[in-house]
Amino acid sequence: MSRILAIDYGGKRCGIAVTDESQIIASGLTTVDTKDLLSWLKEYVSKEDVELFIVGEPKRLHGEPSESEKLIKPFLEKLNEMLPDIPIKRIDERFTSKIAFDTMIASGISKKKRRNKALVDQISATIILQDYLYNR
């Protein structure tokens, strides 16, 4: 089997999570500057077999798209042009940052490390991916 890669897309940086090849376990992989994301993805898929991209879909409380969706749409178009053989699915990402932060607290991560927004983004991507795996 091949991997599934999840992206928690942000204006400055993006959290990345990936499954194992059996698609059972979701693990945080890294955080990538948004401006470097497309080139990073292209290089990653040249080394690893990825069958699906999961991209968080930010929504407001009542389900309408959030403002950041305006940034994500052009990225999705470029990603689809660059890697047309890998499908993209969207997953509702409401509350993932809050869940990620709460997870950090529950895990005993220090206050200093909890201020690391890159770690929050990576954990958020993992939560998005785990949600997809659980509900597919």
One Martini backbone bead per residue (centre of mass of N, CA, C, O) as a GRO file, in nm:
protein
  136
    1MET     BB    1   0.103   0.031   0.005
    2SER     BB    2   0.022   0.366   0.060
    3ARG     BB    3   0.019   0.686   0.142
    4ILE     BB    4  -0.116   0.940   0.354
    5LEU     BB    5  -0.153   1.298   0.322
    6ALA     BB    6  -0.158   1.573   0.545
    7ILE     BB    7  -0.298   1.918   0.555
    8ASP     BB    8  -0.234   2.214   0.745
    9TYR     BB    9  -0.330   2.506   0.628
   10GLY     BB   10  -0.134   2.812   0.609
   11GLY     BB   11  -0.011   3.128   0.566
   12LYS     BB   12   0.290   3.039   0.683
   13ARG     BB   13   0.216   2.734   0.766
   14CYS     BB   14   0.240   2.363   0.744
   15GLY     BB   15   0.102   2.080   0.841
   16ILE     BB   16   0.234   1.739   0.854
   17ALA     BB   17   0.093   1.419   0.771
   18VAL     BB   18   0.129   1.052   0.800
   19THR     BB   19   0.120   0.740   0.699
   20ASP     BB   20   0.157   0.440   0.685
   21GLU     BB   21   0.156   0.188   0.447
   22SER     BB   22  -0.114   0.061   0.594
   23GLN     BB   23  -0.307   0.288   0.700
   24ILE     BB   24  -0.319   0.319   1.040
   25ILE     BB   25  -0.105   0.546   1.108
   26ALA     BB   26  -0.082   0.869   1.240
   27SER     BB   27   0.183   1.111   1.170
   28GLY     BB   28   0.387   1.344   1.240
   29LEU     BB   29   0.630   1.513   1.035
   30THR     BB   30   0.588   1.837   0.972
   31THR     BB   31   0.689   2.175   0.891
   32VAL     BB   32   0.593   2.413   0.634
   33ASP     BB   33   0.641   2.657   0.444
   34THR     BB   34   0.413   2.775   0.232
   35LYS     BB   35   0.611   2.869   0.001
   36ASP     BB   36   0.734   2.547   0.002
   37LEU     BB   37   0.515   2.324  -0.035
   38LEU     BB   38   0.514   2.228  -0.332
   39SER     BB   39   0.812   2.141  -0.343
   40TRP     BB   40   0.798   1.946  -0.106
   41LEU     BB   41   0.583   1.754  -0.225
   42LYS     BB   42   0.732   1.675  -0.481
   43GLU     BB   43   0.969   1.545  -0.333
   44TYR     BB   44   0.819   1.343  -0.155
   45VAL     BB   45   0.672   1.182  -0.398
   46SER     BB   46   0.952   1.089  -0.521
   47LYS     BB   47   1.006   0.894  -0.252
   48GLU     BB   48   0.696   0.851  -0.198
   49ASP     BB   49   0.398   0.671  -0.176
   50VAL     BB   50   0.112   0.858  -0.276
   51GLU     BB   51  -0.257   0.837  -0.288
   52LEU     BB   52  -0.333   1.084  -0.080
   53PHE     BB   53  -0.487   1.394  -0.009
   54ILE     BB   54  -0.534   1.578   0.293
   55VAL     BB   55  -0.740   1.870   0.345
   56GLY     BB   56  -0.820   2.112   0.528
   57GLU     BB   57  -1.150   2.252   0.624
   58PRO     BB   58  -1.232   2.561   0.696
   59LYS     BB   59  -1.477   2.647   0.946
   60ARG     BB   60  -1.736   2.762   1.079
   61LEU     BB   61  -1.965   2.693   1.312
   62HIS     BB   62  -2.208   2.683   1.071
   63GLY     BB   63  -2.022   2.575   0.798
   64GLU     BB   64  -1.889   2.802   0.678
   65PRO     BB   65  -1.644   2.935   0.526
   66SER     BB   66  -1.349   3.057   0.580
   67GLU     BB   67  -1.112   3.287   0.500
   68SER     BB   68  -0.878   3.072   0.436
   69GLU     BB   69  -1.004   2.947   0.177
   70LYS     BB   70  -0.882   3.158  -0.024
   71LEU     BB   71  -0.590   3.024   0.003
   72ILE     BB   72  -0.650   2.720  -0.068
   73LYS     BB   73  -0.763   2.707  -0.355
   74PRO     BB   74  -0.502   2.780  -0.518
   75PHE     BB   75  -0.337   2.547  -0.405
   76LEU     BB   76  -0.515   2.314  -0.514
   77GLU     BB   77  -0.476   2.381  -0.811
   78LYS     BB   78  -0.166   2.350  -0.815
   79LEU     BB   79  -0.155   2.061  -0.707
   80ASN     BB   80  -0.327   1.932  -0.936
   81GLU     BB   81  -0.131   2.015  -1.164
   82MET     BB   82   0.134   1.881  -1.048
   83LEU     BB   83  -0.053   1.616  -0.910
   84PRO     BB   84  -0.299   1.455  -1.082
   85ASP     BB   85  -0.275   1.144  -0.957
   86ILE     BB   86  -0.353   1.283  -0.680
   87PRO     BB   87  -0.589   1.293  -0.474
   88ILE     BB   88  -0.833   1.518  -0.313
   89LYS     BB   89  -0.931   1.568   0.024
   90ARG     BB   90  -1.173   1.693   0.246
   91ILE     BB   91  -1.157   1.813   0.594
   92ASP     BB   92  -1.288   1.899   0.871
   93GLU     BB   93  -1.110   2.146   1.100
   94ARG     BB   94  -1.262   2.196   1.335
   95PHE     BB   95  -1.079   2.234   1.639
   96THR     BB   96  -0.783   2.125   1.596
   97SER     BB   97  -0.615   2.335   1.752
   98LYS     BB   98  -0.750   2.286   2.024
   99ILE     BB   99  -0.694   1.983   2.040
  100ALA     BB  100  -0.389   2.007   2.017
  101PHE     BB  101  -0.345   2.176   2.271
  102ASP     BB  102  -0.482   1.975   2.469
  103THR     BB  103  -0.287   1.744   2.404
  104MET     BB  104  -0.034   1.881   2.507
  105ILE     BB  105  -0.126   1.906   2.796
  106ALA     BB  106  -0.192   1.600   2.847
  107SER     BB  107   0.121   1.521   2.770
  108GLY     BB  108   0.315   1.740   2.925
  109ILE     BB  109   0.380   1.984   2.774
  110SER     BB  110   0.536   2.255   2.784
  111LYS     BB  111   0.479   2.586   2.761
  112LYS     BB  112   0.702   2.648   2.561
  113LYS     BB  113   0.617   2.427   2.347
  114ARG     BB  114   0.316   2.532   2.314
  115ARG     BB  115   0.418   2.798   2.151
  116ASN     BB  116   0.467   2.609   1.912
  117LYS     BB  117   0.302   2.638   1.618
  118ALA     BB  118   0.424   2.408   1.452
  119LEU     BB  119   0.330   2.181   1.641
  120VAL     BB  120   0.030   2.239   1.620
  121ASP     BB  121   0.013   2.191   1.311
  122GLN     BB  122   0.108   1.896   1.317
  123ILE     BB  123  -0.114   1.791   1.505
  124SER     BB  124  -0.351   1.881   1.329
  125ALA     BB  125  -0.282   1.699   1.089
  126THR     BB  126  -0.311   1.437   1.251
  127ILE     BB  127  -0.610   1.474   1.321
  128ILE     BB  128  -0.717   1.484   1.035
  129LEU     BB  129  -0.610   1.203   0.954
  130GLN     BB  130  -0.744   1.037   1.178
  131ASP     BB  131  -1.031   1.113   1.099
  132TYR     BB  132  -1.023   0.984   0.823
  133LEU     BB  133  -0.952   0.693   0.911
  134TYR     BB  134  -1.203   0.654   1.097
  135ASN     BB  135  -1.433   0.753   0.855
  136ARG     BB  136  -1.385   0.567   0.583
   0.00000   0.00000   0.00000
